[in-house]
Amino acid sequence: MKKTAEFIKHSLPSFIFAGASIYFLSKCAFYVDGGFRAIKFSRIRGLMSKHYAEGWHLMLPYFEQPIIYDMRSQPRVINARTGCRNLQKVEVSVRLLYRPMEDKLPELYRYLGRNYAERVLPSVVKEVVKVIVVPFAVK
């Protein structure tokens, strides 16, 4: 009983140090899955220009934060209502596949944020549908 108490007394600091080290090291790395890319935001230097491919990468906990983007093609259906040549209203559903450009991820995050698709795609699709549908007449 005395040996057990003495063992715990002497080994408790090393167990605490080992546990704290494991916790700290787990916060120093991030993993990027296949089909995804990441950029890092640093509280010291701002948005980093490098993008990270699949695998494990190092970061400074609290000072750096990974921002992960899905690089696979994603479908989206957008409904657009526009007029045609004989002034009738036409409703068109457009299904498009989109994905971000890998080398433009820092600029994409800087200017549009993570929800770039919700901010950009509806207005672009509506303008394109207008240009394509207006010359035709509905019968």
CSV table of N, CA and C in Angstrom, one decimal:
chain,number,residue,atom,x,y,z
A,1,MET,N,0.8,-1.2,0.0
A,1,MET,CA,0.0,0.0,0.0
A,1,MET,C,0.9,1.3,0.0
A,2,LYS,N,1.9,1.2,0.8
A,2,LYS,CA,2.8,2.4,0.9
A,2,LYS,C,3.6,2.6,-0.4
A,3,LYS,N,4.0,1.4,-1.1
A,3,LYS,CA,4.7,1.5,-2.4
A,3,LYS,C,3.8,2.1,-3.5
A,4,THR,N,2.5,1.7,-3.4
A,4,THR,CA,1.6,2.2,-4.4
A,4,THR,C,1.4,3.7,-4.3
A,5,ALA,N,1.2,4.2,-3.1
A,5,ALA,CA,1.0,5.6,-2.8
A,5,ALA,C,2.3,6.4,-3.2
A,6,GLU,N,3.4,5.8,-3.0
A,6,GLU,CA,4.7,6.5,-3.3
A,6,GLU,C,4.9,6.5,-4.9
A,7,PHE,N,4.5,5.4,-5.5
A,7,PHE,CA,4.5,5.3,-7.0
A,7,PHE,C,3.6,6.4,-7.6
A,8,ILE,N,2.4,6.5,-7.1
A,8,ILE,CA,1.5,7.5,-7.6
A,8,ILE,C,2.0,8.9,-7.4
A,9,LYS,N,2.6,9.1,-6.2
A,9,LYS,CA,3.1,10.5,-5.9
A,9,LYS,C,4.3,10.9,-6.8
A,10,HIS,N,5.1,9.9,-7.2
A,10,HIS,CA,6.3,10.2,-8.0
A,10,HIS,C,5.9,10.2,-9.5
A,11,SER,N,4.9,9.5,-9.9
A,11,SER,CA,4.6,9.4,-11.3
A,11,SER,C,3.5,10.3,-11.8
A,12,LEU,N,2.7,10.9,-10.8
A,12,LEU,CA,1.6,11.7,-11.2
A,12,LEU,C,2.1,12.9,-12.0
A,13,PRO,N,3.2,13.6,-11.7
A,13,PRO,CA,3.6,14.7,-12.6
A,13,PRO,C,3.9,14.3,-14.0
A,14,SER,N,4.5,13.1,-14.2
A,14,SER,CA,4.9,12.7,-15.5
A,14,SER,C,3.6,12.3,-16.3
A,15,PHE,N,2.6,11.7,-15.6
A,15,PHE,CA,1.3,11.4,-16.3
A,15,PHE,C,0.6,12.7,-16.7
A,16,ILE,N,0.7,13.7,-15.9
A,16,ILE,CA,0.0,15.0,-16.2
A,16,ILE,C,0.8,15.6,-17.4
A,17,PHE,N,2.1,15.6,-17.4
A,17,PHE,CA,2.9,16.1,-18.5
A,17,PHE,C,2.6,15.4,-19.8
A,18,ALA,N,2.5,14.1,-19.7
A,18,ALA,CA,2.3,13.3,-20.9
A,18,ALA,C,0.9,13.6,-21.4
A,19,GLY,N,-0.1,13.7,-20.6
A,19,GLY,CA,-1.4,14.0,-21.0
A,19,GLY,C,-1.5,15.4,-21.6
A,20,ALA,N,-0.9,16.4,-21.0
A,20,ALA,CA,-0.9,17.7,-21.6
A,20,ALA,C,-0.1,17.8,-22.9
A,21,SER,N,0.9,17.0,-23.0
A,21,SER,CA,1.7,17.0,-24.3
A,21,SER,C,0.9,16.4,-25.4
A,22,ILE,N,0.2,15.3,-25.1
A,22,ILE,CA,-0.7,14.6,-26.1
A,22,ILE,C,-1.8,15.6,-26.6
A,23,TYR,N,-2.4,16.3,-25.6
A,23,TYR,CA,-3.5,17.2,-25.9
A,23,TYR,C,-2.9,18.4,-26.8
A,24,PHE,N,-1.8,18.9,-26.4
A,24,PHE,CA,-1.2,20.0,-27.2
A,24,PHE,C,-0.8,19.6,-28.6
A,25,LEU,N,-0.2,18.4,-28.7
A,25,LEU,CA,0.2,17.9,-30.1
A,25,LEU,C,-1.0,17.6,-30.9
A,26,SER,N,-2.1,17.2,-30.3
A,26,SER,CA,-3.3,16.9,-31.1
A,26,SER,C,-3.9,18.2,-31.7
A,27,LYS,N,-3.7,19.3,-31.0
A,27,LYS,CA,-4.2,20.6,-31.5
A,27,LYS,C,-3.2,21.3,-32.4
A,28,CYS,N,-2.0,20.7,-32.6
A,28,CYS,CA,-1.0,21.3,-33.5
A,28,CYS,C,-1.1,20.7,-34.9
A,29,ALA,N,-2.0,19.8,-35.2
A,29,ALA,CA,-2.1,19.3,-36.5
A,29,ALA,C,-3.6,19.3,-37.0
A,30,PHE,N,-3.8,19.3,-38.3
A,30,PHE,CA,-5.1,19.2,-38.9
A,30,PHE,C,-5.0,18.3,-40.1
A,31,TYR,N,-6.1,17.6,-40.4
A,31,TYR,CA,-6.1,16.7,-41.5
A,31,TYR,C,-7.1,17.1,-42.6
A,32,VAL,N,-6.6,17.0,-43.8
A,32,VAL,CA,-7.4,17.4,-45.0
A,32,VAL,C,-7.8,16.1,-45.7
A,33,ASP,N,-9.1,15.8,-45.8
A,33,ASP,CA,-9.5,14.6,-46.5
A,33,ASP,C,-9.3,14.7,-48.0
A,34,GLY,N,-9.4,13.5,-48.7
A,34,GLY,CA,-9.3,13.5,-50.1
A,34,GLY,C,-10.4,14.3,-50.8
A,35,GLY,N,-10.1,15.0,-51.8
A,35,GLY,CA,-11.1,15.8,-52.5
A,35,GLY,C,-11.3,17.2,-51.9
A,36,PHE,N,-10.6,17.5,-50.8
A,36,PHE,CA,-10.7,18.8,-50.1
A,36,PHE,C,-9.4,19.5,-50.2
A,37,ARG,N,-9.4,20.8,-50.0
A,37,ARG,CA,-8.2,21.6,-49.9
A,37,ARG,C,-8.4,22.5,-48.7
A,38,ALA,N,-7.3,23.0,-48.1
A,38,ALA,CA,-7.4,23.9,-47.0
A,38,ALA,C,-6.5,25.1,-47.2
A,39,ILE,N,-6.9,26.2,-46.5
A,39,ILE,CA,-6.0,27.4,-46.4
A,39,ILE,C,-6.0,27.7,-44.9
A,40,LYS,N,-5.0,28.4,-44.5
A,40,LYS,CA,-4.9,28.7,-43.0
A,40,LYS,C,-5.1,30.2,-42.8
A,41,PHE,N,-5.8,30.5,-41.7
A,41,PHE,CA,-5.9,31.9,-41.3
A,41,PHE,C,-5.1,32.1,-40.0
A,42,SER,N,-4.2,33.0,-40.0
A,42,SER,CA,-3.3,33.3,-38.9
A,42,SER,C,-3.8,34.5,-38.2
A,43,ARG,N,-3.9,34.5,-36.9
A,43,ARG,CA,-4.2,35.7,-36.1
A,43,ARG,C,-3.1,36.7,-36.1
A,44,ILE,N,-1.9,36.3,-36.5
A,44,ILE,CA,-0.7,37.2,-36.5
A,44,ILE,C,-0.5,37.8,-37.9
A,45,ARG,N,-0.5,36.9,-38.9
A,45,ARG,CA,-0.2,37.4,-40.3
A,45,ARG,C,-1.4,37.5,-41.2
A,46,GLY,N,-2.6,37.1,-40.8
A,46,GLY,CA,-3.8,37.1,-41.6
A,46,GLY,C,-3.9,35.9,-42.4
A,47,LEU,N,-4.6,36.0,-43.6
A,47,LEU,CA,-4.8,34.9,-44.4
A,47,LEU,C,-3.6,34.5,-45.2
A,48,MET,N,-3.2,33.2,-45.1
A,48,MET,CA,-2.0,32.7,-45.8
A,48,MET,C,-2.3,32.4,-47.2
A,49,SER,N,-1.4,32.6,-48.1
A,49,SER,CA,-1.6,32.4,-49.5
A,49,SER,C,-1.4,31.0,-50.0
A,50,LYS,N,-0.8,30.1,-49.2
A,50,LYS,CA,-0.6,28.7,-49.5
A,50,LYS,C,-1.9,27.9,-49.3
A,51,HIS,N,-2.1,26.9,-50.2
A,51,HIS,CA,-3.2,26.0,-50.0
A,51,HIS,C,-2.6,24.6,-49.7
A,52,TYR,N,-3.3,23.8,-48.9
A,52,TYR,CA,-2.8,22.5,-48.5
A,52,TYR,C,-3.7,21.4,-49.1
A,53,ALA,N,-3.0,20.4,-49.6
A,53,ALA,CA,-3.6,19.2,-50.2
A,53,ALA,C,-4.0,18.2,-49.1
A,54,GLU,N,-4.3,17.0,-49.6
A,54,GLU,CA,-4.7,15.9,-48.7
A,54,GLU,C,-3.6,15.6,-47.7
A,55,GLY,N,-4.0,15.2,-46.5
A,55,GLY,CA,-3.0,14.7,-45.6
A,55,GLY,C,-2.9,15.5,-44.3
A,56,TRP,N,-1.9,15.2,-43.5
A,56,TRP,CA,-1.7,15.9,-42.2
A,56,TRP,C,-0.9,17.1,-42.4
A,57,HIS,N,-1.2,18.2,-41.7
A,57,HIS,CA,-0.4,19.4,-41.8
A,57,HIS,C,-0.3,20.1,-40.4
A,58,LEU,N,0.7,20.8,-40.1
A,58,LEU,CA,1.0,21.4,-38.8
A,58,LEU,C,0.4,22.8,-38.8
A,59,MET,N,0.1,23.2,-37.6
A,59,MET,CA,-0.4,24.6,-37.3
A,59,MET,C,-0.1,25.0,-35.9
A,60,LEU,N,-0.1,26.2,-35.6
A,60,LEU,CA,0.0,26.7,-34.2
A,60,LEU,C,-1.4,26.8,-33.6
A,61,PRO,N,-1.6,26.1,-32.5
A,61,PRO,CA,-2.9,26.2,-31.9
A,61,PRO,C,-3.2,27.6,-31.4
A,62,TYR,N,-4.5,28.0,-31.5
A,62,TYR,CA,-5.0,29.3,-31.1
A,62,TYR,C,-4.6,30.4,-32.1
A,63,PHE,N,-3.4,30.3,-32.7
A,63,PHE,CA,-2.9,31.4,-33.6
A,63,PHE,C,-3.3,31.1,-35.0
A,64,GLU,N,-3.5,29.9,-35.4
A,64,GLU,CA,-3.8,29.5,-36.8
A,64,GLU,C,-5.0,28.6,-36.8
A,65,GLN,N,-5.8,28.8,-37.8
A,65,GLN,CA,-7.1,28.1,-38.0
A,65,GLN,C,-7.2,27.6,-39.4
A,66,PRO,N,-7.5,26.3,-39.7
A,66,PRO,CA,-7.6,25.8,-41.0
A,66,PRO,C,-9.0,26.1,-41.6
A,67,ILE,N,-9.1,26.5,-42.8
A,67,ILE,CA,-10.4,26.7,-43.5
A,67,ILE,C,-10.4,25.7,-44.7
A,68,ILE,N,-11.3,24.7,-44.6
A,68,ILE,CA,-11.3,23.6,-45.5
A,68,ILE,C,-12.4,23.8,-46.6
A,69,TYR,N,-12.1,23.6,-47.8
A,69,TYR,CA,-13.0,23.7,-49.0
A,69,TYR,C,-13.2,22.4,-49.6
A,70,ASP,N,-14.4,22.1,-50.1
A,70,ASP,CA,-14.7,20.9,-50.8
A,70,ASP,C,-14.4,21.2,-52.3
A,71,MET,N,-13.4,20.4,-52.9
A,71,MET,CA,-13.0,20.7,-54.3
A,71,MET,C,-13.7,19.8,-55.3
A,72,ARG,N,-14.6,18.9,-54.8
A,72,ARG,CA,-15.3,18.1,-55.7
A,72,ARG,C,-16.4,18.9,-56.4
A,73,SER,N,-16.8,18.4,-57.6
A,73,SER,CA,-17.9,19.1,-58.3
A,73,SER,C,-19.2,18.9,-57.5
A,74,GLN,N,-19.9,20.0,-57.2
A,74,GLN,CA,-21.1,20.0,-56.5
A,74,GLN,C,-22.3,20.4,-57.3
A,75,PRO,N,-23.4,19.7,-57.3
A,75,PRO,CA,-24.6,20.1,-58.1
A,75,PRO,C,-25.4,21.2,-57.3
A,76,ARG,N,-26.1,22.0,-58.1
A,76,ARG,CA,-27.0,23.0,-57.5
A,76,ARG,C,-28.1,23.3,-58.5
A,77,VAL,N,-29.3,23.4,-58.1
A,77,VAL,CA,-30.4,23.7,-59.0
A,77,VAL,C,-30.9,25.1,-58.6
A,78,ILE,N,-31.0,26.0,-59.6
A,78,ILE,CA,-31.4,27.3,-59.4
A,78,ILE,C,-32.6,27.6,-60.3
A,79,ASN,N,-33.7,28.1,-59.8
A,79,ASN,CA,-34.8,28.5,-60.5
A,79,ASN,C,-34.7,30.0,-60.9
A,80,ALA,N,-35.0,30.3,-62.2
A,80,ALA,CA,-34.9,31.6,-62.7
A,80,ALA,C,-36.2,31.9,-63.4
A,81,ARG,N,-36.7,33.1,-63.2
A,81,ARG,CA,-38.0,33.5,-63.9
A,81,ARG,C,-37.6,34.8,-64.8
A,82,THR,N,-37.9,34.7,-66.1
A,82,THR,CA,-37.5,35.7,-67.0
A,82,THR,C,-38.6,35.9,-68.1
A,83,GLY,N,-38.5,37.0,-68.8
A,83,GLY,CA,-39.4,37.2,-69.9
A,83,GLY,C,-38.8,36.8,-71.2
A,84,CYS,N,-39.6,36.5,-72.2
A,84,CYS,CA,-39.1,36.2,-73.5
A,84,CYS,C,-39.5,37.2,-74.5
A,85,ARG,N,-39.3,37.0,-75.8
A,85,ARG,CA,-39.5,38.0,-76.8
A,85,ARG,C,-41.0,38.5,-76.9
A,86,ASN,N,-42.0,37.7,-76.7
A,86,ASN,CA,-43.4,38.1,-76.8
A,86,ASN,C,-43.9,38.5,-75.4
A,87,LEU,N,-43.1,38.8,-74.5
A,87,LEU,CA,-43.4,39.4,-73.2
A,87,LEU,C,-44.2,38.4,-72.3
A,88,GLN,N,-44.0,37.1,-72.5
A,88,GLN,CA,-44.5,36.1,-71.6
A,88,GLN,C,-43.4,35.8,-70.6
A,89,LYS,N,-43.9,35.4,-69.4
A,89,LYS,CA,-42.9,35.0,-68.3
A,89,LYS,C,-42.6,33.5,-68.4
A,90,VAL,N,-41.4,33.2,-68.3
A,90,VAL,CA,-40.9,31.8,-68.4
A,90,VAL,C,-40.1,31.5,-67.2
A,91,GLU,N,-40.4,30.3,-66.6
A,91,GLU,CA,-39.7,29.9,-65.4
A,91,GLU,C,-38.8,28.7,-65.9
A,92,VAL,N,-37.5,28.8,-65.6
A,92,VAL,CA,-36.5,27.9,-66.0
A,92,VAL,C,-35.7,27.4,-64.8
A,93,SER,N,-35.6,26.0,-64.7
A,93,SER,CA,-34.7,25.5,-63.7
A,93,SER,C,-33.4,25.1,-64.3
A,94,VAL,N,-32.3,25.5,-63.7
A,94,VAL,CA,-31.0,25.3,-64.2
A,94,VAL,C,-30.2,24.5,-63.2
A,95,ARG,N,-29.7,23.3,-63.6
A,95,ARG,CA,-28.8,22.5,-62.8
A,95,ARG,C,-27.4,22.7,-63.2
A,96,LEU,N,-26.6,23.1,-62.3
A,96,LEU,CA,-25.2,23.4,-62.7
A,96,LEU,C,-24.2,22.7,-61.7
A,97,LEU,N,-23.1,22.3,-62.2
A,97,LEU,CA,-22.0,21.7,-61.4
A,97,LEU,C,-20.9,22.8,-61.3
A,98,TYR,N,-20.5,23.0,-60.0
A,98,TYR,CA,-19.5,24.0,-59.8
A,98,TYR,C,-18.4,23.5,-58.8
A,99,ARG,N,-17.3,24.1,-58.8
A,99,ARG,CA,-16.2,23.8,-57.8
A,99,ARG,C,-15.3,25.0,-57.8
A,100,PRO,N,-14.6,25.3,-56.7
A,100,PRO,CA,-13.7,26.4,-56.7
A,100,PRO,C,-12.4,26.1,-57.4
A,101,MET,N,-11.7,27.2,-57.9
A,101,MET,CA,-10.4,27.0,-58.4
A,101,MET,C,-9.4,26.9,-57.3
A,102,GLU,N,-8.6,25.8,-57.4
A,102,GLU,CA,-7.7,25.5,-56.3
A,102,GLU,C,-6.7,26.7,-56.0
A,103,ASP,N,-6.1,27.3,-57.0
A,103,ASP,CA,-5.1,28.3,-56.7
A,103,ASP,C,-5.7,29.6,-56.3
A,104,LYS,N,-7.0,29.8,-56.4
A,104,LYS,CA,-7.7,31.0,-56.0
A,104,LYS,C,-8.4,30.9,-54.7
A,105,LEU,N,-8.2,29.9,-53.9
A,105,LEU,CA,-8.9,29.7,-52.6
A,105,LEU,C,-8.7,30.9,-51.7
A,106,PRO,N,-7.5,31.4,-51.5
A,106,PRO,CA,-7.3,32.6,-50.6
A,106,PRO,C,-8.1,33.8,-51.0
A,107,GLU,N,-8.1,34.1,-52.3
A,107,GLU,CA,-8.9,35.3,-52.8
A,107,GLU,C,-10.4,35.0,-52.6
A,108,LEU,N,-10.8,33.8,-52.9
A,108,LEU,CA,-12.2,33.4,-52.8
A,108,LEU,C,-12.7,33.6,-51.3
A,109,TYR,N,-11.9,33.2,-50.4
A,109,TYR,CA,-12.3,33.3,-49.0
A,109,TYR,C,-12.2,34.8,-48.5
A,110,ARG,N,-11.2,35.5,-49.0
A,110,ARG,CA,-11.0,36.9,-48.6
A,110,ARG,C,-12.2,37.8,-49.1
A,111,TYR,N,-12.6,37.6,-50.3
A,111,TYR,CA,-13.6,38.5,-50.9
A,111,TYR,C,-15.1,38.0,-50.8
A,112,LEU,N,-15.3,36.7,-50.8
A,112,LEU,CA,-16.6,36.1,-50.8
A,112,LEU,C,-17.0,35.3,-49.6
A,113,GLY,N,-16.0,34.8,-48.8
A,113,GLY,CA,-16.3,33.9,-47.7
A,113,GLY,C,-16.5,32.5,-48.0
A,114,ARG,N,-16.9,31.7,-47.0
A,114,ARG,CA,-17.1,30.3,-47.2
A,114,ARG,C,-18.4,30.0,-48.0
A,115,ASN,N,-19.4,30.9,-48.0
A,115,ASN,CA,-20.6,30.6,-48.7
A,115,ASN,C,-20.7,31.4,-50.1
A,116,TYR,N,-19.6,31.2,-50.8
A,116,TYR,CA,-19.4,31.9,-52.1
A,116,TYR,C,-20.5,31.4,-53.1
A,117,ALA,N,-20.9,30.2,-53.0
A,117,ALA,CA,-21.9,29.7,-54.0
A,117,ALA,C,-23.3,30.3,-53.8
A,118,GLU,N,-23.7,30.5,-52.6
A,118,GLU,CA,-25.0,31.2,-52.3
A,118,GLU,C,-25.0,32.6,-52.7
A,119,ARG,N,-23.8,33.2,-52.7
A,119,ARG,CA,-23.7,34.7,-53.0
A,119,ARG,C,-23.5,35.0,-54.5
A,120,VAL,N,-22.9,34.1,-55.2
A,120,VAL,CA,-22.5,34.4,-56.6
A,120,VAL,C,-23.4,33.7,-57.6
A,121,LEU,N,-23.7,32.4,-57.4
A,121,LEU,CA,-24.3,31.6,-58.5
A,121,LEU,C,-25.7,32.1,-58.8
A,122,PRO,N,-26.6,32.4,-57.9
A,122,PRO,CA,-28.0,32.8,-58.3
A,122,PRO,C,-28.0,34.0,-59.2
A,123,SER,N,-27.2,35.0,-59.0
A,123,SER,CA,-27.3,36.2,-59.8
A,123,SER,C,-26.6,35.9,-61.2
A,124,VAL,N,-25.6,35.1,-61.2
A,124,VAL,CA,-25.0,34.8,-62.5
A,124,VAL,C,-25.9,34.0,-63.4
A,125,VAL,N,-26.6,33.0,-62.8
A,125,VAL,CA,-27.5,32.1,-63.5
A,125,VAL,C,-28.7,33.0,-64.0
A,126,LYS,N,-29.2,33.9,-63.2
A,126,LYS,CA,-30.4,34.7,-63.7
A,126,LYS,C,-30.0,35.5,-64.9
A,127,GLU,N,-28.8,36.1,-64.9
A,127,GLU,CA,-28.4,36.9,-66.0
A,127,GLU,C,-28.1,36.1,-67.2
A,128,VAL,N,-27.5,34.9,-67.1
A,128,VAL,CA,-27.3,34.1,-68.2
A,128,VAL,C,-28.6,33.6,-68.8
A,129,VAL,N,-29.6,33.2,-68.0
A,129,VAL,CA,-30.9,32.8,-68.5
A,129,VAL,C,-31.6,33.9,-69.2
A,130,LYS,N,-31.5,35.1,-68.7
A,130,LYS,CA,-32.1,36.2,-69.5
A,130,LYS,C,-31.5,36.3,-70.9
A,131,VAL,N,-30.2,36.3,-71.0
A,131,VAL,CA,-29.5,36.4,-72.3
A,131,VAL,C,-29.9,35.3,-73.2
A,132,ILE,N,-30.1,34.1,-72.7
A,132,ILE,CA,-30.4,32.9,-73.6
A,132,ILE,C,-31.8,32.9,-73.9
A,133,VAL,N,-32.8,33.2,-73.0
A,133,VAL,CA,-34.2,32.9,-73.2
A,133,VAL,C,-34.8,34.1,-74.0
A,134,VAL,N,-34.4,35.3,-73.8
A,134,VAL,CA,-35.1,36.5,-74.4
A,134,VAL,C,-35.2,36.4,-75.9
A,135,PRO,N,-34.3,35.9,-76.7
A,135,PRO,CA,-34.5,35.9,-78.1
A,135,PRO,C,-35.6,34.9,-78.6
A,136,PHE,N,-36.0,34.0,-77.8
A,136,PHE,CA,-37.0,33.0,-78.2
A,136,PHE,C,-38.4,33.4,-77.8
A,137,ALA,N,-39.4,32.9,-78.6
A,137,ALA,CA,-40.8,33.2,-78.3
A,137,ALA,C,-41.4,31.9,-77.9
A,138,VAL,N,-42.3,32.0,-76.8
A,138,VAL,CA,-43.0,30.9,-76.3
A,138,VAL,C,-44.3,30.7,-77.1
A,139,LYS,N,-44.6,29.5,-77.5
A,139,LYS,CA,-45.8,29.3,-78.3
A,139,LYS,C,-46.8,28.6,-77.5
